[in-house]
Coordinates of C-alpha atoms and ligand atoms in Angstrom, one line a residue:
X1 CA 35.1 -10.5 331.7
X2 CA 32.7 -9.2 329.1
X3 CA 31.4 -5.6 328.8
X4 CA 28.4 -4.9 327.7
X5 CA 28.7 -1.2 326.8
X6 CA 28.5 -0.5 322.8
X7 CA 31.5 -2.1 320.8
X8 CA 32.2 -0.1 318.3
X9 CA 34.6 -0.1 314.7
X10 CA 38.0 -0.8 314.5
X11 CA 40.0 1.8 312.2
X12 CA 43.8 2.5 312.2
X13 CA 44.1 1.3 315.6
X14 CA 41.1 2.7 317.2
X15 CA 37.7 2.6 318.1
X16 CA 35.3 4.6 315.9
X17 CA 31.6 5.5 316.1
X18 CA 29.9 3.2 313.5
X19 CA 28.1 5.4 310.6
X20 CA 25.5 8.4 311.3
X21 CA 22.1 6.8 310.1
X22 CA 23.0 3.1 310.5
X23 CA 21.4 1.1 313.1
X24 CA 23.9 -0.4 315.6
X25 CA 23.5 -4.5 315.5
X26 CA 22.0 -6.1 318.3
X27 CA 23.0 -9.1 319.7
X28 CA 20.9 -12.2 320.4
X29 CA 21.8 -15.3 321.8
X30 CA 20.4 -18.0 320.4
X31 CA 20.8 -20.1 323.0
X32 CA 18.3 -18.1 325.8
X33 CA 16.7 -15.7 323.1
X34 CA 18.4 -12.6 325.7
X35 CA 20.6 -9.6 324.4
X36 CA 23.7 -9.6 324.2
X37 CA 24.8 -6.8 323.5
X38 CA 25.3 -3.3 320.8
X39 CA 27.9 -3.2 318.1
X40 CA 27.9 -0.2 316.1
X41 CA 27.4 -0.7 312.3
X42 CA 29.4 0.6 309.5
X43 CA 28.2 2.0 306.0
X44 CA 29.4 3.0 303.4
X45 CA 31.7 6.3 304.8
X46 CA 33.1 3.7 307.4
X47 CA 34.1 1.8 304.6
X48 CA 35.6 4.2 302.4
X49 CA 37.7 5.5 305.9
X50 CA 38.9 2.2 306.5
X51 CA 40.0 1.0 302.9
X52 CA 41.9 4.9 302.8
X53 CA 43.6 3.6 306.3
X54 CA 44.6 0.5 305.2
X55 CA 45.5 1.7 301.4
X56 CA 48.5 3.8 303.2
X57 CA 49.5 1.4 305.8
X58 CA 49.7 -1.0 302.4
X59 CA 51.9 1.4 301.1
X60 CA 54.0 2.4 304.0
X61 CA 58.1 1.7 303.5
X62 CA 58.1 -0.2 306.7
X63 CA 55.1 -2.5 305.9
X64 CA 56.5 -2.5 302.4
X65 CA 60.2 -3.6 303.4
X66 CA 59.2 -5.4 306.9
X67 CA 61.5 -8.9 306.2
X68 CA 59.4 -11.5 306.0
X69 CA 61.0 -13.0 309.2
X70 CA 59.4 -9.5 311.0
X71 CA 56.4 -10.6 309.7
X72 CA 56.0 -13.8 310.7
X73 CA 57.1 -12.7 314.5
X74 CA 53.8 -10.7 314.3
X75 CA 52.0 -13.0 313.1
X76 CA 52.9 -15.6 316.2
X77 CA 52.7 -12.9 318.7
X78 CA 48.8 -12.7 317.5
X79 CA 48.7 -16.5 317.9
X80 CA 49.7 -15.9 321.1
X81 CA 47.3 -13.0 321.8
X82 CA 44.5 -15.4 320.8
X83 CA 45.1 -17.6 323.1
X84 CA 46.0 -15.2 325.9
X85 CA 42.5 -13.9 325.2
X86 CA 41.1 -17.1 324.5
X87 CA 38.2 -17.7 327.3
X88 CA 36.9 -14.2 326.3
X89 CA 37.0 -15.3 322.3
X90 CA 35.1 -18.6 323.3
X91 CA 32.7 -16.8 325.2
X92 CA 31.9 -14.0 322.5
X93 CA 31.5 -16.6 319.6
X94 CA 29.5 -18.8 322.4
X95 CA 26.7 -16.0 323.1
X96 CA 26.7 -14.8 319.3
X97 CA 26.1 -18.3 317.6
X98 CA 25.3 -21.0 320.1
X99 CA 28.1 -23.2 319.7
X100 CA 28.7 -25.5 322.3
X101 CA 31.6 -24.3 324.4
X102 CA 33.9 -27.3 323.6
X103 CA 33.8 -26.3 319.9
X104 CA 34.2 -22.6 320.6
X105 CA 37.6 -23.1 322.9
X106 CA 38.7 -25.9 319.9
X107 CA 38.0 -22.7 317.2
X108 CA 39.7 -20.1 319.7
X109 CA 42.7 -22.8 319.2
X110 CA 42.5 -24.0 315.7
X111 CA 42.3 -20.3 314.5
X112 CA 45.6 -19.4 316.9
X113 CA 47.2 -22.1 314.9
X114 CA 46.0 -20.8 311.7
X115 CA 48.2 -17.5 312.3
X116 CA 51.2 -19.6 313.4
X117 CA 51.2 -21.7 310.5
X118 CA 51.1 -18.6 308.3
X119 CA 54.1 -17.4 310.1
X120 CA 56.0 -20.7 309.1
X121 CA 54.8 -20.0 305.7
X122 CA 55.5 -16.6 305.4
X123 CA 59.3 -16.8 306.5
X124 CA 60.0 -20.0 304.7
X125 CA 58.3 -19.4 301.1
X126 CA 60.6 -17.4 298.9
X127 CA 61.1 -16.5 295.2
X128 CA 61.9 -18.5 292.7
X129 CA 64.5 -18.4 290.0
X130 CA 62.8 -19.6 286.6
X131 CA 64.9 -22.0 284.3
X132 CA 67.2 -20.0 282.2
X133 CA 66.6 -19.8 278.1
X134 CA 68.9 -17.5 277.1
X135 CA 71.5 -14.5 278.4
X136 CA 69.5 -13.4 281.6
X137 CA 68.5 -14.6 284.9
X138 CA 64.8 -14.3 285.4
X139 CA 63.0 -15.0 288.4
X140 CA 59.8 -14.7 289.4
X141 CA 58.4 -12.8 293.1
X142 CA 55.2 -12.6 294.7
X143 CA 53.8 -9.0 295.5
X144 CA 50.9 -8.2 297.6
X145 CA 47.5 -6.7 295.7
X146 CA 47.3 -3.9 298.5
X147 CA 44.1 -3.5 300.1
X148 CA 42.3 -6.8 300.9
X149 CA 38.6 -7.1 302.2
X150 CA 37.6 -10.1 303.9
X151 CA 33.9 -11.2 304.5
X152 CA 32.9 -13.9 306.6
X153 CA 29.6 -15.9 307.3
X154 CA 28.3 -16.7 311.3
X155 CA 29.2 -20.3 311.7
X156 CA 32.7 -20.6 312.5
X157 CA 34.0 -16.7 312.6
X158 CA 37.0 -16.9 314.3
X159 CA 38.6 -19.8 311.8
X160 CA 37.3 -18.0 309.0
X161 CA 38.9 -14.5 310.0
X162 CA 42.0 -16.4 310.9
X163 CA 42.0 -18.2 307.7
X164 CA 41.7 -14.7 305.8
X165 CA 43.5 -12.4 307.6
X166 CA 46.8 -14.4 308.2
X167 CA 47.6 -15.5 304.9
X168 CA 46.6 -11.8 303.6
X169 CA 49.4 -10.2 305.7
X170 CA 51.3 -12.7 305.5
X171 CA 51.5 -12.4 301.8
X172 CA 52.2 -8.2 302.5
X173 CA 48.6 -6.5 302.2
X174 CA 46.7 -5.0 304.6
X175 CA 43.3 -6.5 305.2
X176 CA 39.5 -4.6 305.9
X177 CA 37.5 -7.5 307.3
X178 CA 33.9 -7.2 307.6
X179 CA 32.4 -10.1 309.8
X180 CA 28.9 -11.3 309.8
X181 CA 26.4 -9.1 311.6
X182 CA 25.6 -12.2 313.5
X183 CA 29.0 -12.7 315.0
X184 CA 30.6 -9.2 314.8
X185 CA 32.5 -9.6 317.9
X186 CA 35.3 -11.7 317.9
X187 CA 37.1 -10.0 314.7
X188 CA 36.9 -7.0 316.8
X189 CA 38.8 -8.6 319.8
X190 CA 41.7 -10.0 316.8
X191 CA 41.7 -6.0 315.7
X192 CA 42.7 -5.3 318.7
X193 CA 44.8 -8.3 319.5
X194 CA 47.0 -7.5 316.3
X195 CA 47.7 -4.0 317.0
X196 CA 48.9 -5.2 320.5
X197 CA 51.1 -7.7 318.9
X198 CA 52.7 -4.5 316.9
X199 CA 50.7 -4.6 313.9
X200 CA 50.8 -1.2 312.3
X201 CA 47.2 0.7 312.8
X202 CA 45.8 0.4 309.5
X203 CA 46.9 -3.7 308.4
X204 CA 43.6 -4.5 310.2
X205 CA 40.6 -2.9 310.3
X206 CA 37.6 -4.6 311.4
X207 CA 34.1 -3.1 310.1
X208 CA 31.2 -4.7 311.5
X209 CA 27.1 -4.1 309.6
X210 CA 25.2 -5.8 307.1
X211 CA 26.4 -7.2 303.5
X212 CA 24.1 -5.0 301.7
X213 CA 25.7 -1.6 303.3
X214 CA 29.1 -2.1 304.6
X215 CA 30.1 -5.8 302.7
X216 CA 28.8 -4.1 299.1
X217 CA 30.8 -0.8 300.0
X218 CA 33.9 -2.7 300.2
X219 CA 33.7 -5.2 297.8
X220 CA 32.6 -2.2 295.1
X221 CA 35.2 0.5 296.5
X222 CA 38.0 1.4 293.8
X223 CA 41.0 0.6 296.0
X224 CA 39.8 -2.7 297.3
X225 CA 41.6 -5.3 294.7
X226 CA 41.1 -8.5 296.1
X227 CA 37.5 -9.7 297.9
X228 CA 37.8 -13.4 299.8
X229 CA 34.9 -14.4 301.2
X230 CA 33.0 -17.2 302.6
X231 CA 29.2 -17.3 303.1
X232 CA 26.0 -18.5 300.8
X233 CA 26.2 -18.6 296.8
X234 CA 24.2 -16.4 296.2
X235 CA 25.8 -13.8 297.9
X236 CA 29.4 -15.3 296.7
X237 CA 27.4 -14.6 293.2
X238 CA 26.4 -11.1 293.7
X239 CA 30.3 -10.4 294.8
X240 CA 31.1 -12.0 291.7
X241 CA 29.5 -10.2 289.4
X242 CA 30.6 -6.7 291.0
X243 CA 33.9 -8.2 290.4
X244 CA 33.8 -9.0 287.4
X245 CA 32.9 -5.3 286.3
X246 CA 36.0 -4.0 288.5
X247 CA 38.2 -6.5 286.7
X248 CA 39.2 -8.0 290.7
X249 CA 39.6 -11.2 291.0
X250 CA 37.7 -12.9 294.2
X251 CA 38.4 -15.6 296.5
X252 CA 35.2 -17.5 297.6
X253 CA 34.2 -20.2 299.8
X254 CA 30.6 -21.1 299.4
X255 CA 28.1 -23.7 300.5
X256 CA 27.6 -27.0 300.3
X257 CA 25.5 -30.4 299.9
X258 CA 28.0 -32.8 301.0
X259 CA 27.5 -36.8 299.9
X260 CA 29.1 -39.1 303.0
X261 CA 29.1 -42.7 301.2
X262 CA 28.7 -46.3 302.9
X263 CA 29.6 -49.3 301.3
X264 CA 28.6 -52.8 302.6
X265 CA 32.0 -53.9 303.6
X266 CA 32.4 -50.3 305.5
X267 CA 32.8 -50.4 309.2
X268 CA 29.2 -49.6 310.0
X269 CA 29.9 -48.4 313.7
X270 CA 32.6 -46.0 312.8
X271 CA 30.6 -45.0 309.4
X272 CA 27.6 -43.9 311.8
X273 CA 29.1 -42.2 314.3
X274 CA 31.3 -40.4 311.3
X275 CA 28.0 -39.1 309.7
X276 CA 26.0 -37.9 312.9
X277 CA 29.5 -36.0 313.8
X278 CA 29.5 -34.4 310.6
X279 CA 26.2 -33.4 309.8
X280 CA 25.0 -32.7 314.0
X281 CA 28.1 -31.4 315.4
X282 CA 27.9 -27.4 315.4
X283 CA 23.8 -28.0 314.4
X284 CA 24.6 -28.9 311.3
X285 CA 25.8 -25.4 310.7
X286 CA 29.0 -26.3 308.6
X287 CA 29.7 -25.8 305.0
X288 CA 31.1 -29.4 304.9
X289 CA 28.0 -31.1 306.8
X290 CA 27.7 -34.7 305.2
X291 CA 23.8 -33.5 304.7
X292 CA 23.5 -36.6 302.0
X293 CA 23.9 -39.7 303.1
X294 CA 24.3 -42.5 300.5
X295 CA 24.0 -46.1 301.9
X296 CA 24.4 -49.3 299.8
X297 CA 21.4 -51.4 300.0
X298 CA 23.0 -54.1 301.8
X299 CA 23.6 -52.5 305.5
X300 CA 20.6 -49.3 304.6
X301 CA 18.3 -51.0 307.3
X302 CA 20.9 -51.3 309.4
X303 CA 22.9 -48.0 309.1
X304 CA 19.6 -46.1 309.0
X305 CA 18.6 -47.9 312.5
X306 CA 22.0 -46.7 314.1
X307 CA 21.5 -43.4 312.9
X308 CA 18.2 -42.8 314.0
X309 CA 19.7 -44.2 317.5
X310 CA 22.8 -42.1 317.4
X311 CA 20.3 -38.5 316.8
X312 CA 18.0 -39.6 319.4
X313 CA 20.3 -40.0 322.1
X314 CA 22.5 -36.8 321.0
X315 CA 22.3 -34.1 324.1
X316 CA 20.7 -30.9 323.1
X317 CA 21.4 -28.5 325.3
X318 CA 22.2 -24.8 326.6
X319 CA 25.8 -24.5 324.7
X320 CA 27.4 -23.6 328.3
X321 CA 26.4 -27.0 330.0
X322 CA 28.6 -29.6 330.8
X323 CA 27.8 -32.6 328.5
X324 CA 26.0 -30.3 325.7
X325 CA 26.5 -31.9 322.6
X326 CA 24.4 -29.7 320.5
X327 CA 23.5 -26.4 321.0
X328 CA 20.7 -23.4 318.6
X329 CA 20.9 -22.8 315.4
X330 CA 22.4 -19.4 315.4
X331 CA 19.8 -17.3 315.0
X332 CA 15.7 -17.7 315.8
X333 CA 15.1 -16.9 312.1
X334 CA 17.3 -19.4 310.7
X335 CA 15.9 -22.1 313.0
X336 CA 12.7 -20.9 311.4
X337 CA 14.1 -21.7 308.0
X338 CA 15.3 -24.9 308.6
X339 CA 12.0 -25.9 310.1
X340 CA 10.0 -24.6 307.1
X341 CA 12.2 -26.5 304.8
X342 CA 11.6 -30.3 306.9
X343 CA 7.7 -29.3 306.8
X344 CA 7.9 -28.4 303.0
X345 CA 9.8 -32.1 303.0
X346 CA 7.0 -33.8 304.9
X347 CA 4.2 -31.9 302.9
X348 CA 6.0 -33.6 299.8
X349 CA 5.9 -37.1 301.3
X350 CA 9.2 -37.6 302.7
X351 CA 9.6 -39.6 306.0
X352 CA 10.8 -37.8 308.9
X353 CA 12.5 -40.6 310.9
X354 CA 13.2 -38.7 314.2
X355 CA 13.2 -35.0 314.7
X356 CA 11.5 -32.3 312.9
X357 CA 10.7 -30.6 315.6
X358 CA 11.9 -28.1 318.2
X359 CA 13.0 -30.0 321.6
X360 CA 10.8 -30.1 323.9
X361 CA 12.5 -29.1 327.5
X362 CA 11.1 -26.0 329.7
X363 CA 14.6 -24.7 329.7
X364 CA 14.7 -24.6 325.9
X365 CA 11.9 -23.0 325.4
X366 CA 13.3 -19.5 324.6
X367 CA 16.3 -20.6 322.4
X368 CA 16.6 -21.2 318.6
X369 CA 16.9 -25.2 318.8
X370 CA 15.8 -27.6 316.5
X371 CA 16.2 -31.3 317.3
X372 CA 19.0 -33.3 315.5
X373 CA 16.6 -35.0 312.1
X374 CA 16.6 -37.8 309.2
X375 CA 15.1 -37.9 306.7
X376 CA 14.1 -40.9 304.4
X377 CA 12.0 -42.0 301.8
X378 CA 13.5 -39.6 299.2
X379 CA 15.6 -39.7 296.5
X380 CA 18.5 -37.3 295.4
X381 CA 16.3 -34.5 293.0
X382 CA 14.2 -33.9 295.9
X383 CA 14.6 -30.3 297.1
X384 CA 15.7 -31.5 300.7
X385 CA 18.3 -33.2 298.9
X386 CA 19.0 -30.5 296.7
X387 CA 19.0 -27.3 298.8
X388 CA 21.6 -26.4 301.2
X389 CA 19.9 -26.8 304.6
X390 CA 22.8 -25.4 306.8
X391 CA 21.2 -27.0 309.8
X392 CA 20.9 -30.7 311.7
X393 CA 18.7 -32.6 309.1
X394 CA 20.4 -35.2 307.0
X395 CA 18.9 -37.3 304.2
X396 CA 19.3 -40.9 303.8
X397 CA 19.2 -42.4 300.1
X398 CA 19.9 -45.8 299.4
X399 CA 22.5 -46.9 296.2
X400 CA 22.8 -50.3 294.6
X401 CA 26.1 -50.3 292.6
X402 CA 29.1 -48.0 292.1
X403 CA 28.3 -46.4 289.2
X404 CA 25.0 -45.2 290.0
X405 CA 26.3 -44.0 293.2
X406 CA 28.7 -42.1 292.0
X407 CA 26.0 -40.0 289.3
X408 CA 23.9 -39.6 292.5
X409 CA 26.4 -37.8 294.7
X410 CA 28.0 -35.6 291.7
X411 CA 24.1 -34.6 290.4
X412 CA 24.2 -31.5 292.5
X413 CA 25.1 -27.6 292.1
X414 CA 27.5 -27.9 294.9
X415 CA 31.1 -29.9 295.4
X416 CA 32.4 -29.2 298.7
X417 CA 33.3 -32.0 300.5
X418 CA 32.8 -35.9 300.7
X419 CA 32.8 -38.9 302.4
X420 CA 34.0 -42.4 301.8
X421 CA 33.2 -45.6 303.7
X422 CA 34.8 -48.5 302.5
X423 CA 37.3 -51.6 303.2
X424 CA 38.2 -51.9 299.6
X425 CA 41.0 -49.2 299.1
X426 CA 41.4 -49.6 295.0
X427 CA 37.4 -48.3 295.3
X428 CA 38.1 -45.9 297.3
X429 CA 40.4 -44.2 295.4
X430 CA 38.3 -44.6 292.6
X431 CA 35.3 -42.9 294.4
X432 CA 37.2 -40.6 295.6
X433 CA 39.1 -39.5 292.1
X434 CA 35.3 -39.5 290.4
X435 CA 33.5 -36.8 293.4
X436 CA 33.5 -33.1 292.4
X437 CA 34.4 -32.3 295.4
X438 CA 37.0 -30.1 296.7
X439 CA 38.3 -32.3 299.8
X440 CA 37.1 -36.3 300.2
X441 CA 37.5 -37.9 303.4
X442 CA 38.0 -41.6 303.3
X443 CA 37.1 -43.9 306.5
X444 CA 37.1 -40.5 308.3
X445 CA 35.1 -37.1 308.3
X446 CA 35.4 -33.5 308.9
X447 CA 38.8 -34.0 309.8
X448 CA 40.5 -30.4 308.7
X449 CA 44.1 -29.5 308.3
X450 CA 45.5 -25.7 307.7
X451 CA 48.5 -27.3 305.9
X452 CA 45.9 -29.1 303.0
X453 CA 44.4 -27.0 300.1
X454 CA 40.4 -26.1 301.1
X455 CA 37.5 -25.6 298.5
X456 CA 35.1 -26.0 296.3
X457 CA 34.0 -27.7 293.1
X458 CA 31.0 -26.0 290.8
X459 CA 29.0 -23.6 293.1
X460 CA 30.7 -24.8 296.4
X461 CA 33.5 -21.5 295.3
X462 CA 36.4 -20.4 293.4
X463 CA 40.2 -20.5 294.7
X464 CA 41.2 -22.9 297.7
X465 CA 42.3 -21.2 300.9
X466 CA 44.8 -22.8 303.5
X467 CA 48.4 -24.3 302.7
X468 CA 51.2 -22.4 300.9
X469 CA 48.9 -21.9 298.1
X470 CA 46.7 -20.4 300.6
X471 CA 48.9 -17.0 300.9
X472 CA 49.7 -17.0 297.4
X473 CA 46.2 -16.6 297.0
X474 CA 46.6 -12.6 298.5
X475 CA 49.9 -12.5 296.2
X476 CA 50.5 -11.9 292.0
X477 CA 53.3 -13.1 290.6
X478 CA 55.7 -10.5 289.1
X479 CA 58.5 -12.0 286.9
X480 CA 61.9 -10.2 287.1
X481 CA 65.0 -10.2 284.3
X482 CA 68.2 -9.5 284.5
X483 CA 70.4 -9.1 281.6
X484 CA 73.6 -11.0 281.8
X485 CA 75.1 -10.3 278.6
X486 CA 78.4 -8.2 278.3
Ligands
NAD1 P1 25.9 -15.0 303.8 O1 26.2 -15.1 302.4 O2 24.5 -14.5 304.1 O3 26.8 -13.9 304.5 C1 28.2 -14.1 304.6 C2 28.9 -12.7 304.7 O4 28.7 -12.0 303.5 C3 28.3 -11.9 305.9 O5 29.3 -11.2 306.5 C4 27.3 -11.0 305.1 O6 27.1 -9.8 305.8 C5 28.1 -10.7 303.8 N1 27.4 -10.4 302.6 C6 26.1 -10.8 302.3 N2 25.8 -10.3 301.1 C7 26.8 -9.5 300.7 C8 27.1 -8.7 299.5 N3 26.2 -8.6 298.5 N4 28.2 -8.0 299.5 C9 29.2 -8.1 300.4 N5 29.0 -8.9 301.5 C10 27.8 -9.5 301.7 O7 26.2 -16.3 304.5 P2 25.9 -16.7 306.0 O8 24.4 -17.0 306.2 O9 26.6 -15.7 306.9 O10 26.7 -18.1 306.2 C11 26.2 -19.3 305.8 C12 26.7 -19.7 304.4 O11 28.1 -19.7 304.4 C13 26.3 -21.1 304.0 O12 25.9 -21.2 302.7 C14 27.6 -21.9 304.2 O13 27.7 -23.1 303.4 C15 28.6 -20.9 303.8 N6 29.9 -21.3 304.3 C16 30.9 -21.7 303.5 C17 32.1 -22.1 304.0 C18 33.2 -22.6 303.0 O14 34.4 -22.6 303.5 N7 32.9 -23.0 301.8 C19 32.4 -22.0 305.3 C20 31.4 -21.5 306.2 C21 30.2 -21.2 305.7

């Protein structure tokens, strides 16, 4: 089903050589340590090509006047092309990044969704006529800013493309996205998948290579006027700043050091099995991994035992096999990381529960796994507790009252996401209205909706994607008068 020759670019509808003098990516899976395969890399004259492409098909009359009812009907015809082509999507983000096959059929689907939704939204969200204060009626539309580039991280690149690109064209722009070099190939598999839908040549283009050639390119090119991107802060920072000179505003979606709270009157079963979902499940590879986990004193023993339990008995395995509940980290140098950061942990006298270490199974051996890992005997300014692991290794920290928990979870750079558990609902709320956090989850976890604003607080990003507000994101407001006087 999958070739292995060369993949190559994907500009105005076609397949182009990546850039003379850049090195093609190559393609490891994590899971076996085997290539995959050759994607050919763009630079900076890729770039400027497919920015010029998507500039005019921007411009074009019939993207310009397509009614938003046209629109939308693309948009669901590439829902359905995803899903047509869904096996073949699973599989690519599979051998790229190691995620268990379950997870990459439920991302082939939630992304699928993603354009759908943004169909609804697109044909249903209209102008508005502003209340009248004088002799006019004025009213206020929503125009496109043109040429869009989208940059997204490794973890989960078919959402993140779908949660970019379909509210961008939805809104009326075209849209250069440049996936991670890690997982190049499934954006180029939507390229295609759009144009098939009858997506003008030039509305998508799909440049795979490295943030520091093709993702600066773009972000710094002249005609680019909108960057949304998702990956680490310190990239999100450098895109910032270029921004900044260029006067553009930017979209981003950064990482995370998420707090998942239990209370003594929580439901300590459900509270467990909530926090090894959310910081295990993908290898702890998630912006919104509960990587903090704040226990009251009064079930710690108790909820620490069912955790270390939980980890133990988790399945790590080759992401294709039946059962597999947790697959590599996505790449051998980032297992690497993760690993130096739990020894630098240890070295600094915390208490490595279970874990910390690779697996050790014969037919793991050549893969990029790292076993699922808590952490004790810390408290919240430690660097583990601090530093955004992106990998399976949560932290434990006991909390005596309220108030002290709640100066614990918000003393961080980051304020992505949270969790609450709790029987008391007035504390709840309370908890929940005092995280900075950009989404809290109460007696649940992880659970994500395209319909609900997504984002972060302090370094965790600027701008929330997803819901309506998630395509006027990729729209400015133009206010409109007309005179009504004689
Ligand atoms: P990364 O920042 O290294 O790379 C992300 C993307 O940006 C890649 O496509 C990369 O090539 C590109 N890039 C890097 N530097 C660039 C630059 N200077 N100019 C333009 N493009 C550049 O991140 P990653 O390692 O791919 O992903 C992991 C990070 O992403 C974690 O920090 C994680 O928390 C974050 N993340 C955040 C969310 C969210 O929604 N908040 C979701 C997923 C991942």
């Amino acid at each position: 089903m999958i070739d292995n020759k060369q993949k190559k670019l994907w500009i105005d509808g076609q397949e182009v050589d990546g850039d003379a003098g850049v090195a093609p990516l190559v393609s490891i899976n994590p899971a076996t340590g085997a290539v995959n395969h050759e994607v050919a890399a763009a630079g900076s004259a890729a770039a400027d090509a497919a920015v010029r492409s998507a500039d005019e098909a921007a411009r074009a009359p019939a993207w310009r006047g397509m009614l938003p009812a046209q629109r939308a009907r693309i948009l669901a015809r590439i829902a359905d092309g995803m899903e047509a082509r869904g096996e073949e999507l699973a599989q690519l983000q599979m051998l790229e990044n190691g995620k268990v096959w379950r997870e990459c059929q439920a991302q082939v689907k939630s992304a699928a969704a993603t354009f759908r939704y943004y169909a609804g939204v697109c044909e249903t969200t209209g102008s508005e006529v502003t209340p009248a204060r004088g002799d006019y009626l004025s009213m206020a539309v929503y125009e496109p800013y043109g040429v869009v580039a989208a940059i997204t991280p490794w973890n989960s690149p078919m959402t993140m493309e779908a949660q970019k690109v379909a509210p961008a064209l939805a809104a009326g722009n075209a849209v250069v996205l440049k996936p991670s070099e890690i997982t190049p190939s499934t954006g180029l598999v939507l390229g295609q998948i759009a144009l098939a839908a009858g997506l003008p040549p030039g509305l998508l283009n799909v440049l795979p290579g490295t943030g520091h050639e093709v993702g600066a390119a773009l972000v710094a090119h002249p005609k680019v006027r909108l960057v949304s991107f998702t990956g680490g802060t310190e990239s999100g920072r450098r895109i910032a700043e270029v921004a900044a000179r260029k006067l553009m505003p930017v979209a981003l979606e950064l990482g995370g050091k998420s707090p998942h709270i239990v209370f003594n009157d929580a439901s300590v079963d459900a509270a467990v099995a909530a926090i090894a979902g959310g910081i295990f499940e993908g290898s702890g590879q998630s912006c919104v991994s509960g990587s903090r986990a704040f226990v009251q004193r009064g079930v710690y023993a108790q909820v620490v035992e069912k955790l270390v339990a939980t980890a133990r008995a988790l399945r790590v395995d080759l992401p294709d096999r039946p059962g597999a509940e947790m697959g590599p980290l996505a790449t051998f140098a980032h297992r690497d990381r993760v690993a130096a950061m739990v020894e630098a942990a240890r070295r600094a006298g915390a208490e490595i529960l279970t874990g910390g270490a690779r697996p050790d199974q014969a037919q793991l051996d050549s893969g990029a796994y790292y076993l699922p890992t808590v952490i004790s005997g810390i408290d919240n300014r430690a660097d583990i507790a601090q530093q955004e692991i992106f990998g399976p290794v949560l932290c434990v920290i006991p909390f005596d009252d309220e108030e002290d928990l709640i100066t614990q979870a918000n003393d961080s750079a980051f304020g992505l996401a949270s969790g609450i558990w709790t029987a008391d609902y007035q504390r709840a709320w309370r908890v929940a209205r005092a995280l900075e956090a950009g989404t809290v989850w109460i007696n649940t976890y992880k659970q994500l909706s395209i319909s609900t604003p997504f984002g972060g607080f302090k370094e965790s990003g600027i701008g929330r994607e997803k819901g309506i507000s998630g395509m006027r994101l990729y729209q400015q407001p133009k206010g409109i008068y007309f005179g009504m006087g004689a």
